[in-house]
Coordinates of C-alpha atoms and ligand atoms in Angstrom, one line a residue:
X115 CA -3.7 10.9 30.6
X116 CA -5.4 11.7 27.8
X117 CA -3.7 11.4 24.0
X118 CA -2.6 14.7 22.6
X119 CA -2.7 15.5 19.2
X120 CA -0.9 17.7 17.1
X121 CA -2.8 20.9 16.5
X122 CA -0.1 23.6 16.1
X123 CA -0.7 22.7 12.6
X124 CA -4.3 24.0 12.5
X125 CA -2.9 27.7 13.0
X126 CA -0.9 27.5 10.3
X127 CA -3.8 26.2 8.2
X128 CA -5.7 29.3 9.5
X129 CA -2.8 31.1 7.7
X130 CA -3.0 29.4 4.8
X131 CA -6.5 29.7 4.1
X132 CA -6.5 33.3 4.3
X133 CA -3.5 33.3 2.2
X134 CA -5.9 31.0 -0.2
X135 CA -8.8 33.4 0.3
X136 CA -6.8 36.4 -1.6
X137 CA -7.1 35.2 -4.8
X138 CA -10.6 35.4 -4.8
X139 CA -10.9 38.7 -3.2
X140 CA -12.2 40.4 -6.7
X141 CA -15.8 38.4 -6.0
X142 CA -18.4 39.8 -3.8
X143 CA -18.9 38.8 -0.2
X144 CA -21.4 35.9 0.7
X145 CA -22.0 35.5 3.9
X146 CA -20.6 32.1 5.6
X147 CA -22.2 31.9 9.1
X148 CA -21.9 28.3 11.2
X149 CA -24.3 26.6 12.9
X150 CA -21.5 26.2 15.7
X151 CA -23.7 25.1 18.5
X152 CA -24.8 22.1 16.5
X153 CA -21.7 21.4 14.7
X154 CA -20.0 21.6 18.3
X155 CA -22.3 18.9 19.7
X156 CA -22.3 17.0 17.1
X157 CA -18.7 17.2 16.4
X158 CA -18.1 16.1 20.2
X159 CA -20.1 13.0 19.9
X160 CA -18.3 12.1 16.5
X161 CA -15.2 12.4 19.0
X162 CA -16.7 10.2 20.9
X163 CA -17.4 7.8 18.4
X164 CA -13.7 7.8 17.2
X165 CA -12.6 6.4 20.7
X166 CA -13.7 3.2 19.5
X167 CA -11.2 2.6 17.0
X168 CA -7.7 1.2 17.5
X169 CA -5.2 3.8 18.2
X170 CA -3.2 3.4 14.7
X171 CA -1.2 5.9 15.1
X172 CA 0.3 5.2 18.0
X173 CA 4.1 2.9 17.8
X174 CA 1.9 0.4 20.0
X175 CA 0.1 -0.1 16.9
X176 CA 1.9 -2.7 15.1
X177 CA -0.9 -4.4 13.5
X178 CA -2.6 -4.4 10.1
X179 CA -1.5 -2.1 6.8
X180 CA -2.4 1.5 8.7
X181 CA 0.2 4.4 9.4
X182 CA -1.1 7.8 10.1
X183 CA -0.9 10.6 7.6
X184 CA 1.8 13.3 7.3
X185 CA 0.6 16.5 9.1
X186 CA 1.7 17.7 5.7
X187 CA -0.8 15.8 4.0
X188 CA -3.9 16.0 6.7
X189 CA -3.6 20.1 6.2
X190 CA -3.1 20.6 2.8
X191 CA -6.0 17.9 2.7
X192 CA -7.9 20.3 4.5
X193 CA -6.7 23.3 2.9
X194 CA -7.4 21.9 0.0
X195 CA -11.4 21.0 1.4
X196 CA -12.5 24.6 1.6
X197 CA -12.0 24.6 -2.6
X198 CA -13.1 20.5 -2.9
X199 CA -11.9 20.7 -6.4
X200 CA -12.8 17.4 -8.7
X201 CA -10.2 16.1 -10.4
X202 CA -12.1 14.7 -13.4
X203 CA -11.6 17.6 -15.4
X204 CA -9.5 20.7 -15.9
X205 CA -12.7 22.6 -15.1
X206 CA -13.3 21.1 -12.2
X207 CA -9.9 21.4 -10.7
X208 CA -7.4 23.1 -12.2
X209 CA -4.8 23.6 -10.1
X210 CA -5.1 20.0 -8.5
X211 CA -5.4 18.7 -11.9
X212 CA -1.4 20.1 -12.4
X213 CA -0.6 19.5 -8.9
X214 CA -1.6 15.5 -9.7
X215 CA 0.2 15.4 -12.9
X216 CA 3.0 16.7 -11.0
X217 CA 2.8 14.5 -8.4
X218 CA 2.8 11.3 -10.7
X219 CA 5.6 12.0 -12.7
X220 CA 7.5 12.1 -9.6
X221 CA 6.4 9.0 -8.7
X222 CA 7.0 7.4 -12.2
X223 CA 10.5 9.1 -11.8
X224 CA 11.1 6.7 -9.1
X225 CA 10.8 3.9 -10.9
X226 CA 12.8 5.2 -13.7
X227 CA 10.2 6.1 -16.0
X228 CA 9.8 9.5 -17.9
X229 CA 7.1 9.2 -20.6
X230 CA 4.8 6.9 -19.0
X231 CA 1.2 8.0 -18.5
X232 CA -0.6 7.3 -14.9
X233 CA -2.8 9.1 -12.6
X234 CA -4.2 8.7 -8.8
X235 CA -7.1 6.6 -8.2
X236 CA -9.2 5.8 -4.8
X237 CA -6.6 2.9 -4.1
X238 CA -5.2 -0.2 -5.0
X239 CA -7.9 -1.8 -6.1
X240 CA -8.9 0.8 -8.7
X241 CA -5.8 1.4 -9.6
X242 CA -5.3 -2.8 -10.3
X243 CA -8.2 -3.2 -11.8
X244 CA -7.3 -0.2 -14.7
X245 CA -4.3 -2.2 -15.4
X246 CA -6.0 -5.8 -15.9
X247 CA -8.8 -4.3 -17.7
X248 CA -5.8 -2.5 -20.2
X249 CA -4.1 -5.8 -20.2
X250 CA -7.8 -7.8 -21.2
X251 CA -7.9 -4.8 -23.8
X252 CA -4.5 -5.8 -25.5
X253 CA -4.7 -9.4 -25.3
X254 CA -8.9 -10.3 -25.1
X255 CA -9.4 -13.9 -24.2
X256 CA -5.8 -14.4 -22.6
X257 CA -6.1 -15.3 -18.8
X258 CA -4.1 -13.3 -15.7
X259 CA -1.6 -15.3 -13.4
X260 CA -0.2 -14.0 -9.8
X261 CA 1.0 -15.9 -7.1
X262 CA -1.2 -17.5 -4.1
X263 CA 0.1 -14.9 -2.0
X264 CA -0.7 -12.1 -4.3
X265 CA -3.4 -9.9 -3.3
X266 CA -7.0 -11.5 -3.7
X267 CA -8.1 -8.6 -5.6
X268 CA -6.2 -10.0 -8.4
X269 CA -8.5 -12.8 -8.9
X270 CA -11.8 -11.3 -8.1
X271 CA -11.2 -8.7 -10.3
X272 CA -10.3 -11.0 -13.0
X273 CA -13.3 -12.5 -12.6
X274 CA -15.3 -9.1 -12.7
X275 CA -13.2 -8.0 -16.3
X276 CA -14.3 -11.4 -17.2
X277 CA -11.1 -13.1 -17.3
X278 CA -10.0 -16.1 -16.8
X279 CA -8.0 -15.9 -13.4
X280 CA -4.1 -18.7 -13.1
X281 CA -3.1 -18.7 -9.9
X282 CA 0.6 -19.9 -9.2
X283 CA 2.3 -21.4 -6.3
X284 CA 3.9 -20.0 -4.1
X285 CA 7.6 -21.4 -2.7
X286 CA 8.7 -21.7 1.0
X287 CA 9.7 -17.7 1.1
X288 CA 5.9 -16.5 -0.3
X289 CA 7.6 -15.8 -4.0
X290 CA 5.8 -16.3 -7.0
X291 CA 7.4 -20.2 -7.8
X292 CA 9.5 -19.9 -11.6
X293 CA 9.1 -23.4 -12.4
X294 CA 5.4 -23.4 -11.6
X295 CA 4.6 -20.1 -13.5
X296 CA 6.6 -21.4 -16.8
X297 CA 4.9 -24.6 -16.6
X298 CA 1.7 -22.8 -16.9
X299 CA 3.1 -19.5 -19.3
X300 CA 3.8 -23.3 -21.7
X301 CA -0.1 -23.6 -21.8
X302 CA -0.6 -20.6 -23.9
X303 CA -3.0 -19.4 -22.1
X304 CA -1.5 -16.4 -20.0
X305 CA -1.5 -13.2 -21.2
X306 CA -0.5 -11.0 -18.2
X307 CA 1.5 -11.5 -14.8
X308 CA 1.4 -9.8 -12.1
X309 CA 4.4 -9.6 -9.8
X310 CA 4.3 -8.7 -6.4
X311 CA 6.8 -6.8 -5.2
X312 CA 5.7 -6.7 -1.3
X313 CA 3.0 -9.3 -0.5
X314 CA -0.2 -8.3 1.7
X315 CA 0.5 -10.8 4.3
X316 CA 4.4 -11.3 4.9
X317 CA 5.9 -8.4 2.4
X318 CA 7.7 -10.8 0.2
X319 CA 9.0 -10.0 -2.9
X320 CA 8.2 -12.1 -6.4
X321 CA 11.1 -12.7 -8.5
X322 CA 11.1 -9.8 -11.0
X323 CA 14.4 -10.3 -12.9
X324 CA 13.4 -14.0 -13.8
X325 CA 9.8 -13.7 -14.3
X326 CA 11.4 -10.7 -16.7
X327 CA 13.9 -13.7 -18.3
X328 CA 10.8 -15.6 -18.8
X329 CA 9.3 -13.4 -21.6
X330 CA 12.1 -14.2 -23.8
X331 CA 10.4 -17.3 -24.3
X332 CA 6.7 -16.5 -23.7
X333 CA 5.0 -13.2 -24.6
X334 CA 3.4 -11.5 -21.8
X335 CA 2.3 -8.5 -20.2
X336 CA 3.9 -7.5 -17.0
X337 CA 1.8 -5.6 -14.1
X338 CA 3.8 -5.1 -10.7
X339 CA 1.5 -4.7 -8.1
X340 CA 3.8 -2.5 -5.2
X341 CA 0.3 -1.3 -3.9
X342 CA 2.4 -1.6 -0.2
X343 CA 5.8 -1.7 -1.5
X344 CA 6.2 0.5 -4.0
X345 CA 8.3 3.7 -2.0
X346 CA 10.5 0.7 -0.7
X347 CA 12.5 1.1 -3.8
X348 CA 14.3 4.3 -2.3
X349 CA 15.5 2.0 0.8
X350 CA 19.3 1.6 0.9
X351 CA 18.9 -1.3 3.5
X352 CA 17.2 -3.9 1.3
X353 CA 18.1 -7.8 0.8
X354 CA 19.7 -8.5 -2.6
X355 CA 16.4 -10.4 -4.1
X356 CA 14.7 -7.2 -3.4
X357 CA 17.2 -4.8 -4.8
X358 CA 17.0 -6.6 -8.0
X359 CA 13.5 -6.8 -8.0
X360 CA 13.7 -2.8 -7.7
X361 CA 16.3 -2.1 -9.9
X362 CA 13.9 -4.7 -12.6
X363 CA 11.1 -2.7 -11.9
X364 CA 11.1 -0.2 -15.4
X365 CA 11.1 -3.2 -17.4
X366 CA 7.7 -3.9 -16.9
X367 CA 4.0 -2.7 -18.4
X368 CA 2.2 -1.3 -15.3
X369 CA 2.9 -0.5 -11.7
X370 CA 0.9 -0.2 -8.8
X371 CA 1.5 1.9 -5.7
X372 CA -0.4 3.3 -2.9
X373 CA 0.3 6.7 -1.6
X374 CA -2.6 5.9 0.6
X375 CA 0.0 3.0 2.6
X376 CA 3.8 3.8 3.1
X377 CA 3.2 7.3 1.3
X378 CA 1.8 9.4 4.3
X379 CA -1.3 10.0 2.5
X380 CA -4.8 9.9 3.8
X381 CA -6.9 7.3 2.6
X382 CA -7.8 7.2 -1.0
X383 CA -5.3 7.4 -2.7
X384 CA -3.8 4.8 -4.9
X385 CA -1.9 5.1 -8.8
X386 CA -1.4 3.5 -11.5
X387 CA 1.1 4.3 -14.0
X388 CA 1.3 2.3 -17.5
X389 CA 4.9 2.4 -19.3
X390 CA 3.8 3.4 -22.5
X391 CA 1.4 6.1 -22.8
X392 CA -0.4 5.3 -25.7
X393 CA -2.7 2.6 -24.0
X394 CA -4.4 6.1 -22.8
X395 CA -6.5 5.3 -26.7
X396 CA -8.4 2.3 -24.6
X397 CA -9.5 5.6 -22.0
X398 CA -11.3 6.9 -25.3
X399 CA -14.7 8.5 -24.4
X400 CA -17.3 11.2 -25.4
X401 CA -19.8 11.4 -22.9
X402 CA -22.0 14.8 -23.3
X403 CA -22.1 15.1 -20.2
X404 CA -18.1 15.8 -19.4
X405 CA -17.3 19.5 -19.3
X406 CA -14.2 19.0 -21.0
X407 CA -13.5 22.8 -22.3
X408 CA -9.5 22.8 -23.5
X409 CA -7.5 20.7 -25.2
X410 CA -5.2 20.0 -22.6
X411 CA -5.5 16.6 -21.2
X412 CA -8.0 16.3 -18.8
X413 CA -7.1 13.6 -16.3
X414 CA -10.6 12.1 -16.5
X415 CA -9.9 11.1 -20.2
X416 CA -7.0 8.3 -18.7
X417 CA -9.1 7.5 -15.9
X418 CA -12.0 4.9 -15.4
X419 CA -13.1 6.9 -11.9
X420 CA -14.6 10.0 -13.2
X421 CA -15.4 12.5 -9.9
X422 CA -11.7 12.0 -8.1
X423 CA -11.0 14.2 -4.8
X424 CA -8.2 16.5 -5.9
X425 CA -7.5 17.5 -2.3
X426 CA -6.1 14.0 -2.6
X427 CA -3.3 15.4 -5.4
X428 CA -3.0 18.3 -3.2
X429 CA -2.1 16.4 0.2
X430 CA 0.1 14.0 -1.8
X431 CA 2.0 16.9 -4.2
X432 CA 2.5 18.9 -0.7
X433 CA 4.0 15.6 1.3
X434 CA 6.3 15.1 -2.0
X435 CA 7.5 19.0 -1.4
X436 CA 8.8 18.5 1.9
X437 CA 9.6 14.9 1.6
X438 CA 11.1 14.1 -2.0
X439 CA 11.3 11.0 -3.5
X440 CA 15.2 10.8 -3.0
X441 CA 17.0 8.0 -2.3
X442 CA 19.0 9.5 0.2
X443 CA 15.9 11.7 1.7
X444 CA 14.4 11.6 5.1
X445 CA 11.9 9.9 3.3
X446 CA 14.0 7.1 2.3
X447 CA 15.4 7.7 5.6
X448 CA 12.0 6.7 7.4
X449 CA 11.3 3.3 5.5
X450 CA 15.2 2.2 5.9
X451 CA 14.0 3.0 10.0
X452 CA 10.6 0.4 9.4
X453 CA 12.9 -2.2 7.9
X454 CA 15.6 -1.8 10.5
X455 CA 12.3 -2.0 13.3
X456 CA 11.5 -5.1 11.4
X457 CA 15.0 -6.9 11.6
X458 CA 15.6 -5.9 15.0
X459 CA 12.4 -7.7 16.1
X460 CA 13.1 -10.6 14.1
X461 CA 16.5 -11.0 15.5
X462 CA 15.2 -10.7 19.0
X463 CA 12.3 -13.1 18.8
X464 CA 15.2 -15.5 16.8
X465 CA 17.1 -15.2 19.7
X466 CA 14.3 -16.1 22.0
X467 CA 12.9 -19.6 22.3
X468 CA 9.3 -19.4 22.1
X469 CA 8.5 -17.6 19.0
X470 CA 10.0 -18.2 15.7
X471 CA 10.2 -16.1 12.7
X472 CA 9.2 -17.5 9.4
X473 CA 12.0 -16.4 7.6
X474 CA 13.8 -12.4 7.7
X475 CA 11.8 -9.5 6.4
X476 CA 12.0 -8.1 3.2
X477 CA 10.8 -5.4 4.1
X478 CA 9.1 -3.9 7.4
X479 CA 6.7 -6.9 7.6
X480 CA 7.5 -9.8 10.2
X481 CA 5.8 -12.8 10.6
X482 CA 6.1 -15.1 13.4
X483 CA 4.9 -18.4 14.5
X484 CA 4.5 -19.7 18.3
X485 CA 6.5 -23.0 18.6
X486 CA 4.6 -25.7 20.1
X487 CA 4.0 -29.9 19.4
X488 CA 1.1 -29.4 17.2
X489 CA 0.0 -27.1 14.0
X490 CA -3.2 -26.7 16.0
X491 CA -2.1 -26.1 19.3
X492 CA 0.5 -23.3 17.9
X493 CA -2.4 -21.7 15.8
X494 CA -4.2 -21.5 19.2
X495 CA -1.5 -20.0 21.1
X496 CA -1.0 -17.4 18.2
X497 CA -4.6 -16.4 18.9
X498 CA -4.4 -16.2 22.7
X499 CA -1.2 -14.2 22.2
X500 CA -3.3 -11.5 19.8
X501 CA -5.6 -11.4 22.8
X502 CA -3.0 -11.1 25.2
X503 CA -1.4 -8.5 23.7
X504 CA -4.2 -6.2 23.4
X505 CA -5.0 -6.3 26.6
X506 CA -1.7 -4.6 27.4
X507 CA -2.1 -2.5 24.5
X508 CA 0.1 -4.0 22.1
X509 CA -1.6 -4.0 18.8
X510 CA -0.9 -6.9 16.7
X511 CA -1.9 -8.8 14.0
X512 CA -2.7 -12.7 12.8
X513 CA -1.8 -14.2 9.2
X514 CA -2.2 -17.5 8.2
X515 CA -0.1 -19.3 6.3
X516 CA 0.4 -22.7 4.5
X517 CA 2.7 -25.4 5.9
X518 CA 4.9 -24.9 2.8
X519 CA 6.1 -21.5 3.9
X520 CA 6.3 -22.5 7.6
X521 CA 7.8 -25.7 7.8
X522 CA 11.6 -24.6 7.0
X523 CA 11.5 -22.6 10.1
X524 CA 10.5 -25.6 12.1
X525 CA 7.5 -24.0 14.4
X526 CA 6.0 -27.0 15.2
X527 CA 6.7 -30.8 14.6
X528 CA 3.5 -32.1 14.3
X529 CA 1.3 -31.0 11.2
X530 CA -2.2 -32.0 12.3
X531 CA -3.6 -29.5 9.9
X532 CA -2.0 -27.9 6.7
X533 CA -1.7 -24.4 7.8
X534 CA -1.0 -22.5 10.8
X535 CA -1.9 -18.9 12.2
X536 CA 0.8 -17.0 12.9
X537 CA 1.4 -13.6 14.1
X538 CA 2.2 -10.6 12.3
X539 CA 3.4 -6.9 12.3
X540 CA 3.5 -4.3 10.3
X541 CA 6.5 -1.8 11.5
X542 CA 5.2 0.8 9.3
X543 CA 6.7 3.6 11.5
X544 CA 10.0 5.2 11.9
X545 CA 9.1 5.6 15.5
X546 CA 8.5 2.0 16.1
X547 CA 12.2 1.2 15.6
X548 CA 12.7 3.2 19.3
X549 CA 9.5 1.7 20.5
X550 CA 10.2 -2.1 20.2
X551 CA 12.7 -2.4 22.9
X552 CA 9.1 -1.5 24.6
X553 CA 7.1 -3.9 21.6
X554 CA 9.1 -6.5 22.7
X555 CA 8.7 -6.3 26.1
X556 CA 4.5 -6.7 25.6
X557 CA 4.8 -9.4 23.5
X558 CA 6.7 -11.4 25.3
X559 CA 4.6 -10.5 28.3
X560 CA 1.6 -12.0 26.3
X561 CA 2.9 -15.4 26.3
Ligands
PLP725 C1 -3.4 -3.0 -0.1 C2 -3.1 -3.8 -1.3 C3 -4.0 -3.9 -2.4 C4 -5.3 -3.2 -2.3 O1 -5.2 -1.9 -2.3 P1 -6.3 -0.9 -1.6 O2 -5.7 0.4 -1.5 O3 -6.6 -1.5 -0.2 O4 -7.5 -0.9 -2.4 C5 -3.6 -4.6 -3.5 N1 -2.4 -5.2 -3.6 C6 -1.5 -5.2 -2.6 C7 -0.2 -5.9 -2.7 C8 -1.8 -4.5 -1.4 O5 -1.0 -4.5 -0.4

């Protein structure tokens, strides 16, 4: 049977675009004829194409980083498309130029924030790399320090912005280690940390209301990246090292978050948002060739991208609309549902004897090792698993991870080699908290 996707949604968008249509119904027709016998082939065969991917959004997919856009979004994306308005300058899209300023202050609400400047950028990595280049800008020479299980852009980036890049250890949970970070912060030498709340690989959560006590003693800059878990500040469910790493979260210089991950938004988009708005002076350009024509603030005057889809503002502004940012939302609603999906397959797996959980989500990310004598035998078994498991259509993923962070949970006894692969999923979707009875019931067929 085949997959059938929602398209009741492409009637309304039929709707809206004539709706869209009437406010330019002063200019003169131009014709707009399609080419729709070569569109439609070609259109077929880039269906084709699309077969070969992964099915991410279906609750069997419980792999890497990827949950589907809102229908919200996808429409209004497309909505949006038939304008393809450029959110570089006011000229260039006017409307999505508000809609994103709109859009961001709601987001900077979230965190607590009310004056703060920010914007939308392609993703993550744009949007860390503005805030490490404004953090070189205010203290040039100084070096940048996140933990080994911090994102790997942070250090590559460092290294494109020139700057010299700390990393510090990790401790048995994946948290940024305190006594290792003010051993190096007594060097001197740091002049920005960044905190991670939600780690790429396991979704742990740095310790942001001591790294905060630390800078009573050492003066630093403080970037957060949330990139994935950001929105997770809205969850009512949460540990108490991540609630007050959340509630921390307005104390610092810079955040990071990625509409384009737990924010139902189609790829690129990612935003940065700076506490104080007066590092927009470092943004400071006057290229002849920008059509700046008001005095308003164009958003490509605090923005390193210049051309920036503003159907991306759109999509997001709409999803925002029907899904506030509320802490008692449906949209809070849905990520308290991934985090619940999460602990309920960690306490099954627990409860099993074959796989072991490295230590309890912090939030919707599980990782999980395969007990077994040795390290290398385990690391094997997590592979043939991930093999296994696709085969029945259960979409998972592998991390690796050092034998510090594994060894508590006592996967294996012998530790012929000083990591181990493990297994991992992200239960990025509401649905996947009905689904894992079903999950569950694949994965351990895959042993
Ligand atoms: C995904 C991610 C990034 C990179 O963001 P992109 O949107 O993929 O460019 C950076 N940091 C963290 C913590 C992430 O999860």
């Amino acid at each position: 049977m085949a997959v059938v996707f929602e398209t009741e949604g492409l009637s309304l968008l039929q709707e809206a675009l004539e709706a869209m249509g009437q406010g330019f119904q002063t200019l003169p027709e131009v014709g707009n004829a399609l080419d729709s016998d070569g569109v439609r082939s070609i259109l077929l065969s880039v269906a084709g194409r699309m077969q070969e991917n992964y099915p991410y959004f279906h609750p069997l997919y419980v792999g890497q980083m990827l949950k589907p856009p809102h229908p919200v979004a996808r429409l209004a994306y497309a909505l949006a498309m038939f304008i393809n308005p450029n959110n570089h300058a006011l000229d260039g899209g006017r409307a999505s130029s508000e809609m994103e300023k709109e859009a961001v202050a709601q987001i900077a609400a979230m965190f607590g924030w009310s004056s703060s400047l920010g914007h939308l950028t392609s993703g993550g990595t744009m949007a860390n790399f503005e805030a490490l280049w404004i953090a070189r800008e205010l203290a040039p020479g100084k070096a940048v320090a996140a933990s080994a299980q911090a994102h790997y852009t942070h250090s590559r980036l460092s290294a494109v912005l020139g700057v010299p890049f700390r990393k510090i250890a990790s401790d048995e949970r994946g948290r940024m280690d305190i006594g290792d970070l003010r051993e190096q912060l007594q060097t001197g030498e740091i002049g920005t940390v960044v905190a991670t709340l939600g780690t790429t690989a396991a979704g742990t959560i740095d310790p942001l209301p001591e790294i905060l006590e630390l800078r009573n003693e050492f003066p630093f800059r403080l970037h957060v990246d949330s990139a994935y878990g950001g929105y997770f500040t809205l969850a009512s469910n949460l540990g108490s090292h991540a609630r007050a790493a959340y509630d921390a979260i307005a104390n610092v210089d810079s955040i990071v978050i990625d509409p384009h991950k737990h924010g139902l938004q189609p790829y690129g988009c990612g935003c940065v948002l700076f506490r104080e708005a007066s590092v927009g002076r470092f943004y400071k350009h006057d290229s002849p060739y920008t059509y700046f024509t008001s005095e308003e603030l164009h958003l490509g005057e605090i923005s390193l991208e210049c051309s920036r889809a503003g159907a991306s503002a759109v999509a997001l502004w709409a999803t925002m609309k029907l899904l506030p940012l509320d802490r008692n939302g449906s949209f809070a609603r849905s990520l308290e549902k991934c985090r619940e999906g999460a602990l309920q397959l960690h306490d099954q797996l627990q409860a099993g004897k074959r796989f072991v959980p490295l230590f309890q989500p912090e939030l919707d990310i599980l990782v999980w090792g395969v007990r077994a004598h040795t390290a290398s035998e385990s690391s094997r078994l997590a592979r043939e698993v991930f093999t296994e498991a696709e085969k029945s259509q259960l979409y998972l993923a592998l991390a690796t991870f050092p034998r510090k962070m594994v060894e508590p949970a006592g996967v294996v006894s012998n530790w012929d080699r000083e990591d181990l692969v493990c297994l991992r999923a992200c239960v990025m979707k509401p649905e996947h908290l009905d689904w894992m009875p079903e999950i569950l019931k694949r994965l351990e067929a895959s042993l």
